[in-house]
Amino acid sequence: MDKTKLDALRARYADNSGSDIHDPAFRAVASQQFSDGDRRKWPFSDVATFMGLPYRPEAAATAFADLDIACIGLPMDLGVTNRAGARLGPRAVRAVERIGPYEHALKMAPALGCRAADIGDVPFRSRFSLEDCHQDIAAFYARIAAAGVIPLSVGGDHSVTWPILRALGAKEPVGLVHIDAHCDTSGPYEGSKFHHGGPFRMAVLDGVLDPERTIQIGIRGGAEYLWEFSYESGMTVIHAEEVAMLGIPAVIAKARTVVGSGPVYVSFDVDGLDPAFAPGTGTPEVGGLSTAEALAILRGLIGLDVIGGDVVEVAPQYDGTTNTAQAGAQMLFMIFCLARAALDRRRAAAGG
């Protein structure tokens, strides 16, 4: 080994603590983590929040006035068709300790210089009424939208995305990047149209989701015959096997072309991942995306005008390894990065 180089490394690092970091970008991130020398908050202490963000359950009472981005839980799964349990998803995702603060590929720390907090869960009137829960979500997110706050949501079954889109798309129909095993554009069943298999049909018919600016990625399985609405309405559908054939760069390029420059929402159903990576979900379908593929697709969306996003259908009791919650938390962190980049561009455009 080069002795001169070794002496220089010893002079710079031998007596340092773990919080002594010289690179300016890395040091800025570390400054948020280490508040007292090389000590930092134990990740397994106190109330679990997404990414360890400040817990701000009182934010709704102040109209979210001092927030840019808010993590919101939606512990409701009254719309499932098969295995229940996604109501426990928000707790499981929040309990994941090793998420962030830095995204190495995008070279960004989304919480740095941003007023972000975990504001708790949407307050629901009834644990027994799906319709009431959807109304509560729509009303809550209407207030979020009015405050100009970007929501990062964790469910809960996929029916929760419909009332979110009703709120965020009330003034202008939004585009959608939807990663899932299922298109979720089917019709009413057994007297109910409010279920997790049809939120995006409902959103289109409500005029809050633009189908021609919607792309659905990772679709597969025996329910294909239910997704006629996706094709009739003009949505772009990329099946799981097509992802492998096209390649990730082509899928990203297609997604960016479809959604364009307008406002876009990102919805990630954890069953878009193969159950080898995420078995803890209500309707697993083999042959899905890997976590690496999903992360690469999300990273490729950087630069879009992301106005919010969600991760849904994490049902942790079906996965003793916690892998599903780990994957879900990482996907939500990636959506956080996309939202933060969009926030910075809007600030720059406004001269702020």
mmCIF file of C-alpha atoms in Angstrom:
data_model
loop_
_atom_site.group_PDB
_atom_site.id
_atom_site.type_symbol
_atom_site.label_atom_id
_atom_site.label_comp_id
_atom_site.label_asym_id
_atom_site.label_seq_id
_atom_site.Cartn_x
_atom_site.Cartn_y
_atom_site.Cartn_z
ATOM 1 C CA MET A 1 0.000 0.000 0.000
ATOM 2 C CA ASP A 2 1.126 3.546 -0.697
ATOM 3 C CA LYS A 3 2.473 4.756 2.674
ATOM 4 C CA THR A 4 1.934 8.416 1.831
ATOM 5 C CA LYS A 5 -1.694 7.720 1.050
ATOM 6 C CA LEU A 6 -2.091 5.659 4.225
ATOM 7 C CA ASP A 7 -0.589 8.433 6.355
ATOM 8 C CA ALA A 8 -3.011 10.928 4.797
ATOM 9 C CA LEU A 9 -5.992 8.660 5.492
ATOM 10 C CA ARG A 10 -4.851 8.160 9.087
ATOM 11 C CA ALA A 11 -4.420 11.895 9.581
ATOM 12 C CA ARG A 12 -7.917 12.545 8.286
ATOM 13 C CA TYR A 13 -9.875 9.605 9.690
ATOM 14 C CA ALA A 14 -8.049 7.734 12.465
ATOM 15 C CA ASP A 15 -9.383 9.864 15.316
ATOM 16 C CA ASN A 16 -12.744 10.761 13.777
ATOM 17 C CA SER A 17 -16.153 9.741 15.079
ATOM 18 C CA GLY A 18 -18.879 8.296 12.881
ATOM 19 C CA SER A 19 -20.464 11.732 12.529
ATOM 20 C CA ASP A 20 -17.293 13.350 11.164
ATOM 21 C CA ILE A 21 -18.013 13.435 7.442
ATOM 22 C CA HIS A 22 -16.114 15.677 5.040
ATOM 23 C CA ASP A 23 -18.108 15.517 1.807
ATOM 24 C CA PRO A 24 -20.476 18.544 1.934
ATOM 25 C CA ALA A 25 -23.497 16.677 0.539
ATOM 26 C CA PHE A 26 -23.041 13.704 2.866
ATOM 27 C CA ARG A 27 -22.336 16.029 5.811
ATOM 28 C CA ALA A 28 -25.634 17.865 5.254
ATOM 29 C CA VAL A 29 -27.528 14.577 5.504
ATOM 30 C CA ALA A 30 -25.556 13.430 8.535
ATOM 31 C CA SER A 31 -26.260 16.699 10.342
ATOM 32 C CA GLN A 32 -29.922 15.717 10.523
ATOM 33 C CA GLN A 33 -29.107 12.288 11.927
ATOM 34 C CA PHE A 34 -26.422 13.138 14.490
ATOM 35 C CA SER A 35 -27.550 15.868 16.863
ATOM 36 C CA ASP A 36 -24.977 15.274 19.627
ATOM 37 C CA GLY A 37 -21.575 14.245 18.375
ATOM 38 C CA ASP A 38 -21.838 10.698 17.078
ATOM 39 C CA ARG A 39 -25.077 9.975 18.905
ATOM 40 C CA ARG A 40 -28.450 9.709 17.177
ATOM 41 C CA LYS A 41 -31.935 8.720 18.171
ATOM 42 C CA TRP A 42 -32.428 5.002 18.575
ATOM 43 C CA PRO A 43 -34.472 3.852 15.578
ATOM 44 C CA PHE A 44 -36.492 1.456 17.742
ATOM 45 C CA SER A 45 -37.544 4.017 20.360
ATOM 46 C CA ASP A 46 -40.673 6.167 20.735
ATOM 47 C CA VAL A 47 -43.628 6.251 18.335
ATOM 48 C CA ALA A 48 -42.923 4.646 14.969
ATOM 49 C CA THR A 49 -43.288 7.104 12.093
ATOM 50 C CA PHE A 50 -42.433 6.728 8.447
ATOM 51 C CA MET A 51 -38.691 7.334 8.010
ATOM 52 C CA GLY A 52 -38.579 8.627 11.573
ATOM 53 C CA LEU A 53 -40.284 11.841 10.447
ATOM 54 C CA PRO A 54 -41.657 14.158 13.131
ATOM 55 C CA TYR A 55 -45.018 12.979 14.444
ATOM 56 C CA ARG A 56 -47.571 15.743 13.883
ATOM 57 C CA PRO A 57 -51.076 14.410 14.629
ATOM 58 C CA GLU A 58 -52.260 17.949 15.377
ATOM 59 C CA ALA A 59 -51.457 19.181 11.843
ATOM 60 C CA ALA A 60 -55.046 18.811 10.639
ATOM 61 C CA ALA A 61 -56.216 21.211 13.334
ATOM 62 C CA THR A 62 -53.901 23.895 11.947
ATOM 63 C CA ALA A 63 -54.899 23.282 8.309
ATOM 64 C CA PHE A 64 -51.457 21.757 7.608
ATOM 65 C CA ALA A 65 -50.187 25.333 7.416
ATOM 66 C CA ASP A 66 -46.476 24.648 7.943
ATOM 67 C CA LEU A 67 -46.076 21.429 5.919
ATOM 68 C CA ASP A 68 -44.868 20.689 2.409
ATOM 69 C CA ILE A 69 -45.247 16.897 2.432
ATOM 70 C CA ALA A 70 -47.310 14.730 4.766
ATOM 71 C CA CYS A 71 -47.272 10.989 5.341
ATOM 72 C CA ILE A 72 -50.809 9.763 6.049
ATOM 73 C CA GLY A 73 -52.036 6.346 7.142
ATOM 74 C CA LEU A 74 -55.196 4.725 5.804
ATOM 75 C CA PRO A 75 -55.778 1.652 8.007
ATOM 76 C CA MET A 76 -58.904 0.451 6.202
ATOM 77 C CA ASP A 77 -59.486 -2.759 4.214
ATOM 78 C CA LEU A 78 -63.253 -3.062 3.950
ATOM 79 C CA GLY A 79 -62.962 -3.201 0.151
ATOM 80 C CA VAL A 80 -60.968 -6.430 -0.197
ATOM 81 C CA THR A 81 -62.263 -9.375 -2.231
ATOM 82 C CA ASN A 82 -60.089 -12.098 -0.710
ATOM 83 C CA ARG A 83 -57.640 -12.051 2.198
ATOM 84 C CA ALA A 84 -58.216 -9.221 4.672
ATOM 85 C CA GLY A 85 -55.466 -7.559 6.692
ATOM 86 C CA ALA A 86 -54.234 -4.512 4.801
ATOM 87 C CA ARG A 87 -55.675 -2.366 7.587
ATOM 88 C CA LEU A 88 -52.487 -3.301 9.448
ATOM 89 C CA GLY A 89 -50.270 -2.064 6.605
ATOM 90 C CA PRO A 90 -49.663 1.488 7.860
ATOM 91 C CA ARG A 91 -48.315 0.262 11.198
ATOM 92 C CA ALA A 92 -46.089 -2.312 9.529
ATOM 93 C CA VAL A 93 -44.615 0.187 7.060
ATOM 94 C CA ARG A 94 -44.013 2.781 9.751
ATOM 95 C CA ALA A 95 -42.256 0.192 11.909
ATOM 96 C CA VAL A 96 -39.564 -0.355 9.267
ATOM 97 C CA GLU A 97 -36.458 1.246 10.738
ATOM 98 C CA ARG A 98 -33.923 1.246 7.906
ATOM 99 C CA ILE A 99 -35.474 3.585 5.352
ATOM 100 C CA GLY A 100 -33.646 6.676 4.151
ATOM 101 C CA PRO A 101 -32.543 9.305 4.782
ATOM 102 C CA TYR A 102 -30.443 9.176 1.578
ATOM 103 C CA GLU A 103 -31.312 7.788 -1.875
ATOM 104 C CA HIS A 104 -27.968 6.803 -3.305
ATOM 105 C CA ALA A 105 -28.905 6.535 -7.010
ATOM 106 C CA LEU A 106 -30.743 9.855 -7.143
ATOM 107 C CA LYS A 107 -28.221 11.436 -4.760
ATOM 108 C CA MET A 108 -30.877 13.121 -2.667
ATOM 109 C CA ALA A 109 -32.186 13.219 0.885
ATOM 110 C CA PRO A 110 -35.848 14.131 0.416
ATOM 111 C CA ALA A 111 -36.497 15.237 3.996
ATOM 112 C CA LEU A 112 -33.522 17.624 4.041
ATOM 113 C CA GLY A 113 -34.678 21.232 3.729
ATOM 114 C CA CYS A 114 -38.294 20.148 3.471
ATOM 115 C CA ARG A 115 -41.159 20.559 5.937
ATOM 116 C CA ALA A 116 -42.247 16.935 6.097
ATOM 117 C CA ALA A 117 -44.041 15.051 8.849
ATOM 118 C CA ASP A 118 -46.030 11.922 9.588
ATOM 119 C CA ILE A 119 -49.430 13.285 10.577
ATOM 120 C CA GLY A 120 -50.984 9.987 11.632
ATOM 121 C CA ASP A 121 -54.071 8.340 10.191
ATOM 122 C CA VAL A 122 -57.236 9.635 8.566
ATOM 123 C CA PRO A 123 -59.917 9.684 11.258
ATOM 124 C CA PHE A 124 -62.739 7.352 10.250
ATOM 125 C CA ARG A 125 -66.310 7.563 11.529
ATOM 126 C CA SER A 126 -67.064 3.876 11.256
ATOM 127 C CA ARG A 127 -64.953 0.739 11.089
ATOM 128 C CA PHE A 128 -67.937 -1.034 9.514
ATOM 129 C CA SER A 129 -68.967 1.247 6.612
ATOM 130 C CA LEU A 130 -66.828 1.296 3.484
ATOM 131 C CA GLU A 131 -68.855 4.160 1.991
ATOM 132 C CA ASP A 132 -68.374 6.303 5.105
ATOM 133 C CA CYS A 133 -64.640 5.595 5.082
ATOM 134 C CA HIS A 134 -64.359 6.722 1.471
ATOM 135 C CA GLN A 135 -66.243 9.924 2.270
ATOM 136 C CA ASP A 136 -63.920 10.565 5.210
ATOM 137 C CA ILE A 137 -60.855 10.083 2.998
ATOM 138 C CA ALA A 138 -62.173 12.398 0.288
ATOM 139 C CA ALA A 139 -62.964 15.131 2.826
ATOM 140 C CA PHE A 140 -59.586 14.830 4.540
ATOM 141 C CA TYR A 141 -57.618 14.924 1.289
ATOM 142 C CA ALA A 142 -59.653 17.867 0.024
ATOM 143 C CA ARG A 143 -58.192 19.793 2.963
ATOM 144 C CA ILE A 144 -54.721 18.477 2.126
ATOM 145 C CA ALA A 145 -55.124 19.643 -1.473
ATOM 146 C CA ALA A 146 -56.441 23.052 -0.409
ATOM 147 C CA ALA A 147 -53.351 23.523 1.785
ATOM 148 C CA GLY A 148 -51.031 22.696 -1.117
ATOM 149 C CA VAL A 149 -49.507 19.766 0.779
ATOM 150 C CA ILE A 150 -48.244 16.708 -1.111
ATOM 151 C CA PRO A 151 -49.670 13.513 0.438
ATOM 152 C CA LEU A 152 -47.680 10.297 0.785
ATOM 153 C CA SER A 153 -50.227 7.682 1.769
ATOM 154 C CA VAL A 154 -49.958 4.145 3.086
ATOM 155 C CA GLY A 155 -52.935 1.807 3.122
ATOM 156 C CA GLY A 156 -55.096 -0.012 3.457
ATOM 157 C CA ASP A 157 -56.679 -1.662 0.451
ATOM 158 C CA HIS A 158 -56.540 -0.116 -3.019
ATOM 159 C CA SER A 159 -60.053 1.289 -2.836
ATOM 160 C CA VAL A 160 -58.594 4.172 -0.796
ATOM 161 C CA THR A 161 -56.965 5.623 -3.912
ATOM 162 C CA TRP A 162 -60.341 6.491 -5.469
ATOM 163 C CA PRO A 163 -61.347 9.107 -2.839
ATOM 164 C CA ILE A 164 -57.781 10.446 -2.811
ATOM 165 C CA LEU A 165 -57.992 11.051 -6.562
ATOM 166 C CA ARG A 166 -61.412 12.642 -6.159
ATOM 167 C CA ALA A 167 -59.772 15.238 -3.929
ATOM 168 C CA LEU A 168 -56.524 15.768 -5.829
ATOM 169 C CA GLY A 169 -58.171 15.754 -9.266
ATOM 170 C CA ALA A 170 -61.152 17.940 -8.387
ATOM 171 C CA LYS A 171 -59.812 20.970 -10.274
ATOM 172 C CA GLU A 172 -57.967 19.156 -13.049
ATOM 173 C CA PRO A 173 -57.923 15.461 -14.044
ATOM 174 C CA VAL A 174 -54.572 13.958 -13.109
ATOM 175 C CA GLY A 175 -52.333 11.423 -14.801
ATOM 176 C CA LEU A 176 -51.390 8.165 -13.145
ATOM 177 C CA VAL A 177 -48.465 5.788 -12.918
ATOM 178 C CA HIS A 178 -49.963 2.616 -11.470
ATOM 179 C CA ILE A 179 -47.772 -0.371 -10.538
ATOM 180 C CA ASP A 180 -49.859 -3.435 -9.717
ATOM 181 C CA ALA A 181 -50.671 -7.016 -10.644
ATOM 182 C CA HIS A 182 -54.235 -5.936 -11.425
ATOM 183 C CA CYS A 183 -55.681 -3.023 -13.411
ATOM 184 C CA ASP A 184 -58.381 -2.387 -10.776
ATOM 185 C CA THR A 185 -60.853 -1.123 -13.364
ATOM 186 C CA SER A 186 -63.641 -3.664 -12.919
ATOM 187 C CA GLY A 187 -67.308 -2.912 -12.274
ATOM 188 C CA PRO A 188 -69.692 -3.319 -9.337
ATOM 189 C CA TYR A 189 -70.033 -6.664 -7.587
ATOM 190 C CA GLU A 190 -72.659 -7.923 -5.174
ATOM 191 C CA GLY A 191 -74.294 -4.542 -4.999
ATOM 192 C CA SER A 192 -71.138 -2.513 -4.393
ATOM 193 C CA LYS A 193 -68.916 -0.486 -6.727
ATOM 194 C CA PHE A 194 -66.721 0.633 -3.840
ATOM 195 C CA HIS A 195 -64.117 -2.155 -3.727
ATOM 196 C CA HIS A 196 -60.399 -2.515 -4.330
ATOM 197 C CA GLY A 197 -60.894 -3.959 -7.813
ATOM 198 C CA GLY A 198 -62.395 -0.819 -9.340
ATOM 199 C CA PRO A 199 -60.971 2.470 -8.000
ATOM 200 C CA PHE A 200 -59.564 3.643 -11.316
ATOM 201 C CA ARG A 201 -62.755 3.025 -13.275
ATOM 202 C CA MET A 202 -64.554 5.102 -10.647
ATOM 203 C CA ALA A 203 -61.949 7.872 -10.854
ATOM 204 C CA VAL A 204 -62.209 8.086 -14.652
ATOM 205 C CA LEU A 205 -66.010 8.157 -14.574
ATOM 206 C CA ASP A 206 -65.857 10.872 -11.914
ATOM 207 C CA GLY A 207 -63.733 12.972 -14.265
ATOM 208 C CA VAL A 208 -60.755 13.185 -11.889
ATOM 209 C CA LEU A 209 -58.409 10.742 -13.675
ATOM 210 C CA ASP A 210 -57.365 11.110 -17.316
ATOM 211 C CA PRO A 211 -57.232 7.580 -18.773
ATOM 212 C CA GLU A 212 -55.087 8.643 -21.711
ATOM 213 C CA ARG A 213 -52.486 9.878 -19.227
ATOM 214 C CA THR A 214 -52.619 6.632 -17.233
ATOM 215 C CA ILE A 215 -50.139 3.763 -17.446
ATOM 216 C CA GLN A 216 -50.516 0.466 -15.585
ATOM 217 C CA ILE A 217 -47.340 -1.593 -15.137
ATOM 218 C CA GLY A 218 -46.826 -5.185 -14.002
ATOM 219 C CA ILE A 219 -50.319 -6.462 -14.827
ATOM 220 C CA ARG A 220 -50.737 -10.249 -14.874
ATOM 221 C CA GLY A 221 -52.838 -13.174 -13.707
ATOM 222 C CA GLY A 222 -56.213 -14.752 -14.308
ATOM 223 C CA ALA A 223 -58.294 -11.602 -13.751
ATOM 224 C CA GLU A 224 -57.306 -10.095 -17.126
ATOM 225 C CA TYR A 225 -60.855 -10.551 -18.444
ATOM 226 C CA LEU A 226 -62.065 -7.997 -15.871
ATOM 227 C CA TRP A 227 -59.958 -5.122 -17.198
ATOM 228 C CA GLU A 228 -61.852 -4.222 -20.372
ATOM 229 C CA PHE A 229 -62.369 -0.678 -19.087
ATOM 230 C CA SER A 230 -58.616 -0.036 -19.108
ATOM 231 C CA TYR A 231 -58.416 -0.740 -22.828
ATOM 232 C CA GLU A 232 -61.728 0.935 -23.760
ATOM 233 C CA SER A 233 -60.859 4.130 -21.902
ATOM 234 C CA GLY A 234 -57.395 4.463 -23.456
ATOM 235 C CA MET A 235 -55.165 3.473 -20.564
ATOM 236 C CA THR A 236 -51.743 2.051 -21.419
ATOM 237 C CA VAL A 237 -51.257 -1.434 -19.963
ATOM 238 C CA ILE A 238 -47.834 -3.069 -19.697
ATOM 239 C CA HIS A 239 -48.013 -6.657 -18.532
ATOM 240 C CA ALA A 240 -45.358 -8.144 -16.282
ATOM 241 C CA GLU A 241 -43.872 -10.311 -19.038
ATOM 242 C CA GLU A 242 -43.657 -7.253 -21.299
ATOM 243 C CA VAL A 243 -41.496 -5.490 -18.722
ATOM 244 C CA ALA A 244 -38.875 -8.198 -19.195
ATOM 245 C CA MET A 245 -39.171 -8.125 -22.986
ATOM 246 C CA LEU A 246 -39.118 -4.341 -23.349
ATOM 247 C CA GLY A 247 -36.536 -3.649 -20.666
ATOM 248 C CA ILE A 248 -36.718 -1.148 -17.835
ATOM 249 C CA PRO A 249 -35.472 1.879 -19.847
ATOM 250 C CA ALA A 250 -38.220 1.369 -22.446
ATOM 251 C CA VAL A 251 -40.883 1.014 -19.737
ATOM 252 C CA ILE A 252 -39.698 4.255 -18.128
ATOM 253 C CA ALA A 253 -39.691 6.058 -21.469
ATOM 254 C CA LYS A 254 -43.226 4.863 -22.181
ATOM 255 C CA ALA A 255 -44.446 5.969 -18.757
ATOM 256 C CA ARG A 256 -42.950 9.432 -19.190
ATOM 257 C CA THR A 257 -44.487 9.777 -22.648
ATOM 258 C CA VAL A 258 -47.933 8.679 -21.466
ATOM 259 C CA VAL A 259 -48.216 10.944 -18.419
ATOM 260 C CA GLY A 260 -46.487 13.931 -20.019
ATOM 261 C CA SER A 261 -45.776 17.155 -18.180
ATOM 262 C CA GLY A 262 -49.057 17.519 -16.275
ATOM 263 C CA PRO A 263 -49.809 16.588 -12.677
ATOM 264 C CA VAL A 264 -49.381 12.890 -11.997
ATOM 265 C CA TYR A 265 -50.195 10.581 -9.101
ATOM 266 C CA VAL A 266 -48.163 7.429 -8.353
ATOM 267 C CA SER A 267 -50.011 4.430 -6.927
ATOM 268 C CA PHE A 268 -48.043 1.337 -5.930
ATOM 269 C CA ASP A 269 -49.890 -1.847 -5.017
ATOM 270 C CA VAL A 270 -47.406 -4.122 -3.275
ATOM 271 C CA ASP A 271 -48.810 -7.117 -5.165
ATOM 272 C CA GLY A 272 -47.179 -5.612 -8.249
ATOM 273 C CA LEU A 273 -44.099 -7.290 -6.803
ATOM 274 C CA ASP A 274 -43.682 -11.020 -7.184
ATOM 275 C CA PRO A 275 -44.750 -12.819 -3.979
ATOM 276 C CA ALA A 276 -41.165 -14.057 -3.669
ATOM 277 C CA PHE A 277 -40.428 -10.454 -2.649
ATOM 278 C CA ALA A 278 -43.781 -9.497 -1.113
ATOM 279 C CA PRO A 279 -45.919 -12.420 0.081
ATOM 280 C CA GLY A 280 -47.769 -10.291 2.625
ATOM 281 C CA THR A 281 -50.665 -9.108 0.508
ATOM 282 C CA GLY A 282 -54.281 -10.031 -0.102
ATOM 283 C CA THR A 283 -54.151 -11.107 -3.763
ATOM 284 C CA PRO A 284 -50.627 -12.327 -4.607
ATOM 285 C CA GLU A 285 -49.854 -13.170 -8.239
ATOM 286 C CA VAL A 286 -46.700 -15.047 -9.226
ATOM 287 C CA GLY A 287 -44.583 -13.766 -12.084
ATOM 288 C CA GLY A 288 -44.330 -10.175 -10.906
ATOM 289 C CA LEU A 289 -41.699 -7.488 -10.675
ATOM 290 C CA SER A 290 -38.622 -7.760 -8.514
ATOM 291 C CA THR A 291 -37.930 -5.052 -5.968
ATOM 292 C CA ALA A 292 -34.936 -3.954 -8.051
ATOM 293 C CA GLU A 293 -37.099 -3.582 -11.156
ATOM 294 C CA ALA A 294 -39.762 -1.629 -9.272
ATOM 295 C CA LEU A 295 -37.217 0.732 -7.735
ATOM 296 C CA ALA A 296 -35.620 1.310 -11.130
ATOM 297 C CA ILE A 297 -38.983 2.197 -12.669
ATOM 298 C CA LEU A 298 -39.781 4.633 -9.874
ATOM 299 C CA ARG A 299 -36.352 6.252 -10.082
ATOM 300 C CA GLY A 300 -36.948 6.738 -13.789
ATOM 301 C CA LEU A 301 -39.951 8.948 -13.026
ATOM 302 C CA ILE A 302 -37.802 11.687 -11.483
ATOM 303 C CA GLY A 303 -38.688 15.008 -13.032
ATOM 304 C CA LEU A 304 -42.419 14.345 -13.410
ATOM 305 C CA ASP A 305 -44.918 16.666 -11.741
ATOM 306 C CA VAL A 306 -45.763 14.245 -8.940
ATOM 307 C CA ILE A 307 -48.562 15.602 -6.733
ATOM 308 C CA GLY A 308 -48.830 12.605 -4.424
ATOM 309 C CA GLY A 309 -48.600 8.871 -4.177
ATOM 310 C CA ASP A 310 -49.454 5.807 -2.179
ATOM 311 C CA VAL A 311 -48.385 2.288 -1.276
ATOM 312 C CA VAL A 312 -51.280 -0.060 -0.592
ATOM 313 C CA GLU A 313 -52.266 -3.678 0.093
ATOM 314 C CA VAL A 314 -49.498 -4.482 2.600
ATOM 315 C CA ALA A 315 -51.012 -7.218 4.784
ATOM 316 C CA PRO A 316 -48.165 -8.000 7.177
ATOM 317 C CA GLN A 317 -49.687 -11.011 8.920
ATOM 318 C CA TYR A 318 -49.083 -13.126 5.807
ATOM 319 C CA ASP A 319 -45.327 -12.455 5.905
ATOM 320 C CA GLY A 320 -43.357 -13.475 8.978
ATOM 321 C CA THR A 321 -40.140 -12.175 7.413
ATOM 322 C CA THR A 322 -41.360 -8.508 7.262
ATOM 323 C CA ASN A 323 -40.054 -8.397 3.659
ATOM 324 C CA THR A 324 -43.356 -7.046 2.336
ATOM 325 C CA ALA A 325 -43.378 -4.122 4.754
ATOM 326 C CA GLN A 326 -39.704 -3.486 4.008
ATOM 327 C CA ALA A 327 -40.430 -3.366 0.285
ATOM 328 C CA GLY A 328 -43.497 -1.189 0.762
ATOM 329 C CA ALA A 329 -41.592 1.305 2.890
ATOM 330 C CA GLN A 330 -38.795 1.519 0.332
ATOM 331 C CA MET A 331 -41.286 2.166 -2.486
ATOM 332 C CA LEU A 332 -42.935 4.936 -0.446
ATOM 333 C CA PHE A 333 -39.507 6.446 0.208
ATOM 334 C CA MET A 334 -38.875 6.477 -3.527
ATOM 335 C CA ILE A 335 -42.213 8.226 -4.142
ATOM 336 C CA PHE A 336 -41.152 10.719 -1.452
ATOM 337 C CA CYS A 337 -38.058 11.456 -3.555
ATOM 338 C CA LEU A 338 -40.193 12.017 -6.651
ATOM 339 C CA ALA A 339 -42.535 14.323 -4.742
ATOM 340 C CA ARG A 340 -39.651 16.295 -3.261
ATOM 341 C CA ALA A 341 -38.074 16.807 -6.690
ATOM 342 C CA ALA A 342 -41.424 18.035 -8.034
ATOM 343 C CA LEU A 343 -41.795 20.370 -5.058
ATOM 344 C CA ASP A 344 -38.370 21.886 -5.710
ATOM 345 C CA ARG A 345 -39.217 22.511 -9.358
ATOM 346 C CA ARG A 346 -42.472 24.228 -8.446
ATOM 347 C CA ARG A 347 -40.643 26.386 -5.924
ATOM 348 C CA ALA A 348 -38.036 27.330 -8.510
ATOM 349 C CA ALA A 349 -40.714 28.176 -11.073
ATOM 350 C CA ALA A 350 -42.427 30.392 -8.503
ATOM 351 C CA GLY A 351 -39.146 32.092 -7.679
ATOM 352 C CA GLY A 352 -39.084 30.692 -4.149
#
